[in-house]
Amino acid sequence: HMKEKFPHASWIVRDYKEGNTTFVNSIERLEFFLMLAGISNLLICGVGIAAAAKFFMEKKLPNVAILKSCGATKKSVIATYMKLIGMISFDAFLTASVLSALITYFVLPILNGYLPFIIDFSFYWQPLLKSMIFVFLTVITFTLPVILNAVEISPATLFRGVYFFEFNHTRAKTIIYLISLLLLSGILLFYSDNMKFL
């Protein structure tokens, strides 16, 4: 009853059925370690995504300038490249999910021969949805600075033959960066089962 009344409390309630506290503590420490490893991977992947987005947009700077010289607004250019990067991210996520499912399906029978318990292969949509949310929020958070600065190129640079990728952070851009970062952090906290560690 205490757990139902206070589901988000930092303290822990155990009864006589949960006497093996050593095993439970070990599982909680392992879960905490995996959570930290996931956050670290999220940041490392974010840096890699930003570098890949910068390389991609550097190749597209002439196209951005052409679009703007034809009358395209900054918002339409941003929307175009955000959709393009979103489609690429979705394809990568779908490919990784299918490959992971196939590897798990073929490896589980081998593991079940060595483990003292049986692991059933099943589909869990909630972790899949959670990982998809993290993927898209990470992509948006780390590609926004690149795209917002890429659309600042002037069409006049088409005639120079050299394109420079410059970062200039205005107040509006900084607010957008902070909102996306706070949204990613908020989702991370919302889905965390160990609030007391955070």
PDB file of C-alpha atoms in Angstrom:
ATOM      1  CA  HIS A   1       0.000   0.000   0.000  1.00  0.00           C
ATOM      2  CA  MET A   2       2.862   2.377   0.725  1.00  0.00           C
ATOM      3  CA  LYS A   3       4.304   1.801  -2.753  1.00  0.00           C
ATOM      4  CA  GLU A   4       0.927   2.510  -4.339  1.00  0.00           C
ATOM      5  CA  LYS A   5       0.412   5.717  -2.323  1.00  0.00           C
ATOM      6  CA  PHE A   6       3.948   7.033  -2.881  1.00  0.00           C
ATOM      7  CA  PRO A   7       5.134   5.589  -6.222  1.00  0.00           C
ATOM      8  CA  HIS A   8       7.754   8.310  -6.772  1.00  0.00           C
ATOM      9  CA  ALA A   9       9.162   8.464  -3.247  1.00  0.00           C
ATOM     10  CA  SER A  10      12.933   8.233  -2.803  1.00  0.00           C
ATOM     11  CA  TRP A  11      12.720   5.751   0.064  1.00  0.00           C
ATOM     12  CA  ILE A  12      12.306   2.002  -0.433  1.00  0.00           C
ATOM     13  CA  VAL A  13       9.614  -0.215   1.105  1.00  0.00           C
ATOM     14  CA  ARG A  14      10.190  -3.961   1.451  1.00  0.00           C
ATOM     15  CA  ASP A  15       8.222  -6.708   3.149  1.00  0.00           C
ATOM     16  CA  TYR A  16       9.085 -10.221   4.332  1.00  0.00           C
ATOM     17  CA  LYS A  17       8.823 -11.542   0.776  1.00  0.00           C
ATOM     18  CA  GLU A  18      11.809  -9.451  -0.265  1.00  0.00           C
ATOM     19  CA  GLY A  19      14.334 -10.682   2.236  1.00  0.00           C
ATOM     20  CA  ASN A  20      17.222 -11.154  -0.165  1.00  0.00           C
ATOM     21  CA  THR A  21      18.356  -7.545  -0.041  1.00  0.00           C
ATOM     22  CA  THR A  22      21.846  -8.355  -1.352  1.00  0.00           C
ATOM     23  CA  PHE A  23      20.487  -9.672  -4.624  1.00  0.00           C
ATOM     24  CA  VAL A  24      18.034  -6.767  -4.967  1.00  0.00           C
ATOM     25  CA  ASN A  25      20.784  -4.213  -4.280  1.00  0.00           C
ATOM     26  CA  SER A  26      23.020  -5.864  -6.864  1.00  0.00           C
ATOM     27  CA  ILE A  27      20.255  -5.651  -9.470  1.00  0.00           C
ATOM     28  CA  GLU A  28      19.642  -1.986  -8.614  1.00  0.00           C
ATOM     29  CA  ARG A  29      23.361  -1.168  -8.893  1.00  0.00           C
ATOM     30  CA  LEU A  30      23.509  -2.949 -12.247  1.00  0.00           C
ATOM     31  CA  GLU A  31      20.472  -1.000 -13.439  1.00  0.00           C
ATOM     32  CA  PHE A  32      22.078   2.254 -12.268  1.00  0.00           C
ATOM     33  CA  PHE A  33      25.320   1.397 -14.060  1.00  0.00           C
ATOM     34  CA  LEU A  34      23.458   0.601 -17.281  1.00  0.00           C
ATOM     35  CA  MET A  35      21.567   3.876 -16.984  1.00  0.00           C
ATOM     36  CA  LEU A  36      24.825   5.840 -16.657  1.00  0.00           C
ATOM     37  CA  ALA A  37      26.289   3.931 -19.588  1.00  0.00           C
ATOM     38  CA  GLY A  38      23.206   4.784 -21.637  1.00  0.00           C
ATOM     39  CA  ILE A  39      23.482   8.485 -20.805  1.00  0.00           C
ATOM     40  CA  SER A  40      27.184   8.450 -21.705  1.00  0.00           C
ATOM     41  CA  ASN A  41      26.415   6.739 -25.019  1.00  0.00           C
ATOM     42  CA  LEU A  42      23.707   9.322 -25.645  1.00  0.00           C
ATOM     43  CA  LEU A  43      26.189  12.180 -25.270  1.00  0.00           C
ATOM     44  CA  ILE A  44      28.873  10.449 -27.347  1.00  0.00           C
ATOM     45  CA  CYS A  45      26.360   9.701 -30.094  1.00  0.00           C
ATOM     46  CA  GLY A  46      25.201  13.317 -29.935  1.00  0.00           C
ATOM     47  CA  VAL A  47      28.720  14.567 -30.613  1.00  0.00           C
ATOM     48  CA  GLY A  48      29.015  12.137 -33.524  1.00  0.00           C
ATOM     49  CA  ILE A  49      25.622  13.213 -34.883  1.00  0.00           C
ATOM     50  CA  ALA A  50      26.657  16.886 -34.726  1.00  0.00           C
ATOM     51  CA  ALA A  51      29.907  16.144 -36.589  1.00  0.00           C
ATOM     52  CA  ALA A  52      28.071  14.112 -39.250  1.00  0.00           C
ATOM     53  CA  ALA A  53      25.427  16.823 -39.637  1.00  0.00           C
ATOM     54  CA  LYS A  54      28.139  19.472 -40.037  1.00  0.00           C
ATOM     55  CA  PHE A  55      29.876  17.415 -42.736  1.00  0.00           C
ATOM     56  CA  PHE A  56      26.538  16.821 -44.478  1.00  0.00           C
ATOM     57  CA  MET A  57      25.490  20.485 -44.401  1.00  0.00           C
ATOM     58  CA  GLU A  58      28.903  21.654 -45.593  1.00  0.00           C
ATOM     59  CA  LYS A  59      28.287  19.657 -48.770  1.00  0.00           C
ATOM     60  CA  LYS A  60      24.799  21.161 -49.061  1.00  0.00           C
ATOM     61  CA  LEU A  61      25.749  24.823 -48.583  1.00  0.00           C
ATOM     62  CA  PRO A  62      25.600  25.560 -52.358  1.00  0.00           C
ATOM     63  CA  ASN A  63      22.131  23.988 -52.459  1.00  0.00           C
ATOM     64  CA  VAL A  64      21.027  26.105 -49.494  1.00  0.00           C
ATOM     65  CA  ALA A  65      22.261  29.231 -51.246  1.00  0.00           C
ATOM     66  CA  ILE A  66      20.459  28.251 -54.468  1.00  0.00           C
ATOM     67  CA  LEU A  67      17.210  27.653 -52.605  1.00  0.00           C
ATOM     68  CA  LYS A  68      17.471  31.022 -50.894  1.00  0.00           C
ATOM     69  CA  SER A  69      18.294  32.788 -54.156  1.00  0.00           C
ATOM     70  CA  CYS A  70      15.155  31.236 -55.664  1.00  0.00           C
ATOM     71  CA  GLY A  71      13.036  32.773 -52.914  1.00  0.00           C
ATOM     72  CA  ALA A  72      12.991  30.067 -50.241  1.00  0.00           C
ATOM     73  CA  THR A  73      12.712  31.370 -46.692  1.00  0.00           C
ATOM     74  CA  LYS A  74      14.923  30.280 -43.809  1.00  0.00           C
ATOM     75  CA  LYS A  75      12.005  28.438 -42.211  1.00  0.00           C
ATOM     76  CA  SER A  76      11.326  26.404 -45.345  1.00  0.00           C
ATOM     77  CA  VAL A  77      15.010  25.525 -45.738  1.00  0.00           C
ATOM     78  CA  ILE A  78      15.237  24.505 -42.069  1.00  0.00           C
ATOM     79  CA  ALA A  79      12.069  22.404 -42.400  1.00  0.00           C
ATOM     80  CA  THR A  80      13.402  20.736 -45.557  1.00  0.00           C
ATOM     81  CA  TYR A  81      16.707  19.660 -44.055  1.00  0.00           C
ATOM     82  CA  MET A  82      15.173  18.703 -40.705  1.00  0.00           C
ATOM     83  CA  LYS A  83      12.763  16.401 -42.564  1.00  0.00           C
ATOM     84  CA  LEU A  84      15.642  14.967 -44.570  1.00  0.00           C
ATOM     85  CA  ILE A  85      17.735  14.277 -41.471  1.00  0.00           C
ATOM     86  CA  GLY A  86      14.651  12.905 -39.724  1.00  0.00           C
ATOM     87  CA  MET A  87      14.053  10.432 -42.556  1.00  0.00           C
ATOM     88  CA  ILE A  88      17.693   9.343 -42.458  1.00  0.00           C
ATOM     89  CA  SER A  89      17.473   8.892 -38.674  1.00  0.00           C
ATOM     90  CA  PHE A  90      14.271   6.855 -38.981  1.00  0.00           C
ATOM     91  CA  ASP A  91      15.841   4.579 -41.601  1.00  0.00           C
ATOM     92  CA  ALA A  92      18.885   4.064 -39.362  1.00  0.00           C
ATOM     93  CA  PHE A  93      16.681   3.365 -36.330  1.00  0.00           C
ATOM     94  CA  LEU A  94      14.500   0.911 -38.251  1.00  0.00           C
ATOM     95  CA  THR A  95      17.537  -0.916 -39.655  1.00  0.00           C
ATOM     96  CA  ALA A  96      19.182  -1.142 -36.222  1.00  0.00           C
ATOM     97  CA  SER A  97      15.946  -2.409 -34.624  1.00  0.00           C
ATOM     98  CA  VAL A  98      15.438  -5.115 -37.248  1.00  0.00           C
ATOM     99  CA  LEU A  99      19.070  -6.264 -37.046  1.00  0.00           C
ATOM    100  CA  SER A 100      18.911  -6.341 -33.238  1.00  0.00           C
ATOM    101  CA  ALA A 101      15.719  -8.410 -33.331  1.00  0.00           C
ATOM    102  CA  LEU A 102      17.229 -10.867 -35.811  1.00  0.00           C
ATOM    103  CA  ILE A 103      20.447 -11.234 -33.792  1.00  0.00           C
ATOM    104  CA  THR A 104      18.457 -11.766 -30.596  1.00  0.00           C
ATOM    105  CA  TYR A 105      16.203 -14.316 -32.280  1.00  0.00           C
ATOM    106  CA  PHE A 106      19.134 -16.450 -33.459  1.00  0.00           C
ATOM    107  CA  VAL A 107      21.363 -15.998 -30.386  1.00  0.00           C
ATOM    108  CA  LEU A 108      18.733 -16.701 -27.697  1.00  0.00           C
ATOM    109  CA  PRO A 109      18.523 -20.466 -28.358  1.00  0.00           C
ATOM    110  CA  ILE A 110      22.294 -20.681 -27.892  1.00  0.00           C
ATOM    111  CA  LEU A 111      22.230 -18.657 -24.669  1.00  0.00           C
ATOM    112  CA  ASN A 112      19.341 -20.683 -23.250  1.00  0.00           C
ATOM    113  CA  GLY A 113      21.556 -23.744 -23.421  1.00  0.00           C
ATOM    114  CA  TYR A 114      24.042 -22.157 -20.982  1.00  0.00           C
ATOM    115  CA  LEU A 115      21.784 -20.104 -18.706  1.00  0.00           C
ATOM    116  CA  PRO A 116      20.005 -21.609 -15.678  1.00  0.00           C
ATOM    117  CA  PHE A 117      16.747 -20.038 -16.868  1.00  0.00           C
ATOM    118  CA  ILE A 118      14.899 -19.663 -20.146  1.00  0.00           C
ATOM    119  CA  ILE A 119      14.580 -16.344 -21.968  1.00  0.00           C
ATOM    120  CA  ASP A 120      11.591 -16.098 -24.285  1.00  0.00           C
ATOM    121  CA  PHE A 121      11.781 -14.114 -27.496  1.00  0.00           C
ATOM    122  CA  SER A 122       8.973 -11.567 -27.533  1.00  0.00           C
ATOM    123  CA  PHE A 123       8.129  -8.098 -28.836  1.00  0.00           C
ATOM    124  CA  TYR A 124       8.132  -5.234 -26.308  1.00  0.00           C
ATOM    125  CA  TRP A 125       6.780  -2.047 -27.871  1.00  0.00           C
ATOM    126  CA  GLN A 126       7.341   0.224 -24.855  1.00  0.00           C
ATOM    127  CA  PRO A 127      11.174   0.031 -24.840  1.00  0.00           C
ATOM    128  CA  LEU A 128      11.115   0.365 -28.633  1.00  0.00           C
ATOM    129  CA  LEU A 129       8.998   3.520 -28.402  1.00  0.00           C
ATOM    130  CA  LYS A 130      11.214   4.880 -25.640  1.00  0.00           C
ATOM    131  CA  SER A 131      14.389   4.321 -27.656  1.00  0.00           C
ATOM    132  CA  MET A 132      12.786   5.933 -30.728  1.00  0.00           C
ATOM    133  CA  ILE A 133      11.913   9.033 -28.691  1.00  0.00           C
ATOM    134  CA  PHE A 134      15.484   9.246 -27.404  1.00  0.00           C
ATOM    135  CA  VAL A 135      16.888   8.831 -30.912  1.00  0.00           C
ATOM    136  CA  PHE A 136      14.817  11.610 -32.455  1.00  0.00           C
ATOM    137  CA  LEU A 137      15.296  14.012 -29.551  1.00  0.00           C
ATOM    138  CA  THR A 138      19.048  13.425 -29.630  1.00  0.00           C
ATOM    139  CA  VAL A 139      19.155  13.998 -33.390  1.00  0.00           C
ATOM    140  CA  ILE A 140      17.109  17.192 -33.109  1.00  0.00           C
ATOM    141  CA  THR A 141      19.139  18.522 -30.180  1.00  0.00           C
ATOM    142  CA  PHE A 142      22.523  18.034 -31.817  1.00  0.00           C
ATOM    143  CA  THR A 143      21.606  18.906 -35.416  1.00  0.00           C
ATOM    144  CA  LEU A 144      19.667  22.099 -34.713  1.00  0.00           C
ATOM    145  CA  PRO A 145      22.804  24.246 -34.139  1.00  0.00           C
ATOM    146  CA  VAL A 146      24.283  23.007 -37.410  1.00  0.00           C
ATOM    147  CA  ILE A 147      21.173  23.576 -39.527  1.00  0.00           C
ATOM    148  CA  LEU A 148      20.309  26.950 -38.010  1.00  0.00           C
ATOM    149  CA  ASN A 149      23.798  28.205 -38.814  1.00  0.00           C
ATOM    150  CA  ALA A 150      23.874  26.621 -42.265  1.00  0.00           C
ATOM    151  CA  VAL A 151      20.811  28.557 -43.431  1.00  0.00           C
ATOM    152  CA  GLU A 152      22.606  31.827 -42.684  1.00  0.00           C
ATOM    153  CA  ILE A 153      24.648  31.503 -45.881  1.00  0.00           C
ATOM    154  CA  SER A 154      24.091  34.357 -48.303  1.00  0.00           C
ATOM    155  CA  PRO A 155      23.233  33.613 -51.941  1.00  0.00           C
ATOM    156  CA  ALA A 156      26.067  35.982 -52.891  1.00  0.00           C
ATOM    157  CA  THR A 157      28.571  33.360 -51.710  1.00  0.00           C
ATOM    158  CA  LEU A 158      27.634  31.279 -54.756  1.00  0.00           C
ATOM    159  CA  PHE A 159      29.729  33.611 -56.863  1.00  0.00           C
ATOM    160  CA  ARG A 160      32.773  33.415 -54.623  1.00  0.00           C
ATOM    161  CA  GLY A 161      33.509  29.734 -55.103  1.00  0.00           C
ATOM    162  CA  VAL A 162      34.420  29.204 -51.420  1.00  0.00           C
ATOM    163  CA  TYR A 163      31.906  28.370 -48.717  1.00  0.00           C
ATOM    164  CA  PHE A 164      32.625  28.910 -45.047  1.00  0.00           C
ATOM    165  CA  PHE A 165      30.624  27.207 -42.323  1.00  0.00           C
ATOM    166  CA  GLU A 166      30.451  29.792 -39.558  1.00  0.00           C
ATOM    167  CA  PHE A 167      28.745  29.468 -36.189  1.00  0.00           C
ATOM    168  CA  ASN A 168      27.055  32.566 -34.815  1.00  0.00           C
ATOM    169  CA  HIS A 169      24.824  32.198 -31.778  1.00  0.00           C
ATOM    170  CA  THR A 170      22.070  34.773 -31.430  1.00  0.00           C
ATOM    171  CA  ARG A 171      19.678  34.995 -28.508  1.00  0.00           C
ATOM    172  CA  ALA A 172      16.885  33.302 -30.452  1.00  0.00           C
ATOM    173  CA  LYS A 173      19.157  30.407 -31.452  1.00  0.00           C
ATOM    174  CA  THR A 174      20.395  29.998 -27.878  1.00  0.00           C
ATOM    175  CA  ILE A 175      16.805  29.811 -26.618  1.00  0.00           C
ATOM    176  CA  ILE A 176      15.994  27.132 -29.209  1.00  0.00           C
ATOM    177  CA  TYR A 177      19.105  25.152 -28.223  1.00  0.00           C
ATOM    178  CA  LEU A 178      18.163  25.337 -24.543  1.00  0.00           C
ATOM    179  CA  ILE A 179      14.568  24.266 -25.204  1.00  0.00           C
ATOM    180  CA  SER A 180      15.669  21.201 -27.170  1.00  0.00           C
ATOM    181  CA  LEU A 181      18.273  20.309 -24.536  1.00  0.00           C
ATOM    182  CA  LEU A 182      15.775  20.752 -21.682  1.00  0.00           C
ATOM    183  CA  LEU A 183      13.251  18.630 -23.559  1.00  0.00           C
ATOM    184  CA  LEU A 184      15.780  15.824 -23.977  1.00  0.00           C
ATOM    185  CA  SER A 185      16.777  16.074 -20.298  1.00  0.00           C
ATOM    186  CA  GLY A 186      13.132  16.130 -19.217  1.00  0.00           C
ATOM    187  CA  ILE A 187      12.306  12.994 -21.201  1.00  0.00           C
ATOM    188  CA  LEU A 188      15.376  11.313 -19.734  1.00  0.00           C
ATOM    189  CA  LEU A 189      14.229  12.132 -16.195  1.00  0.00           C
ATOM    190  CA  PHE A 190      10.644  11.139 -16.982  1.00  0.00           C
ATOM    191  CA  TYR A 191      11.628   7.670 -18.154  1.00  0.00           C
ATOM    192  CA  SER A 192      14.164   7.082 -15.401  1.00  0.00           C
ATOM    193  CA  ASP A 193      13.192   4.497 -12.800  1.00  0.00           C
ATOM    194  CA  ASN A 194      15.916   5.601 -10.376  1.00  0.00           C
ATOM    195  CA  MET A 195      15.099   9.209  -9.620  1.00  0.00           C
ATOM    196  CA  LYS A 196      17.005   9.089  -6.351  1.00  0.00           C
ATOM    197  CA  PHE A 197      20.267   8.504  -8.248  1.00  0.00           C
ATOM    198  CA  LEU A 198      19.690  11.541 -10.446  1.00  0.00           C
TER     199      LEU A 198
END
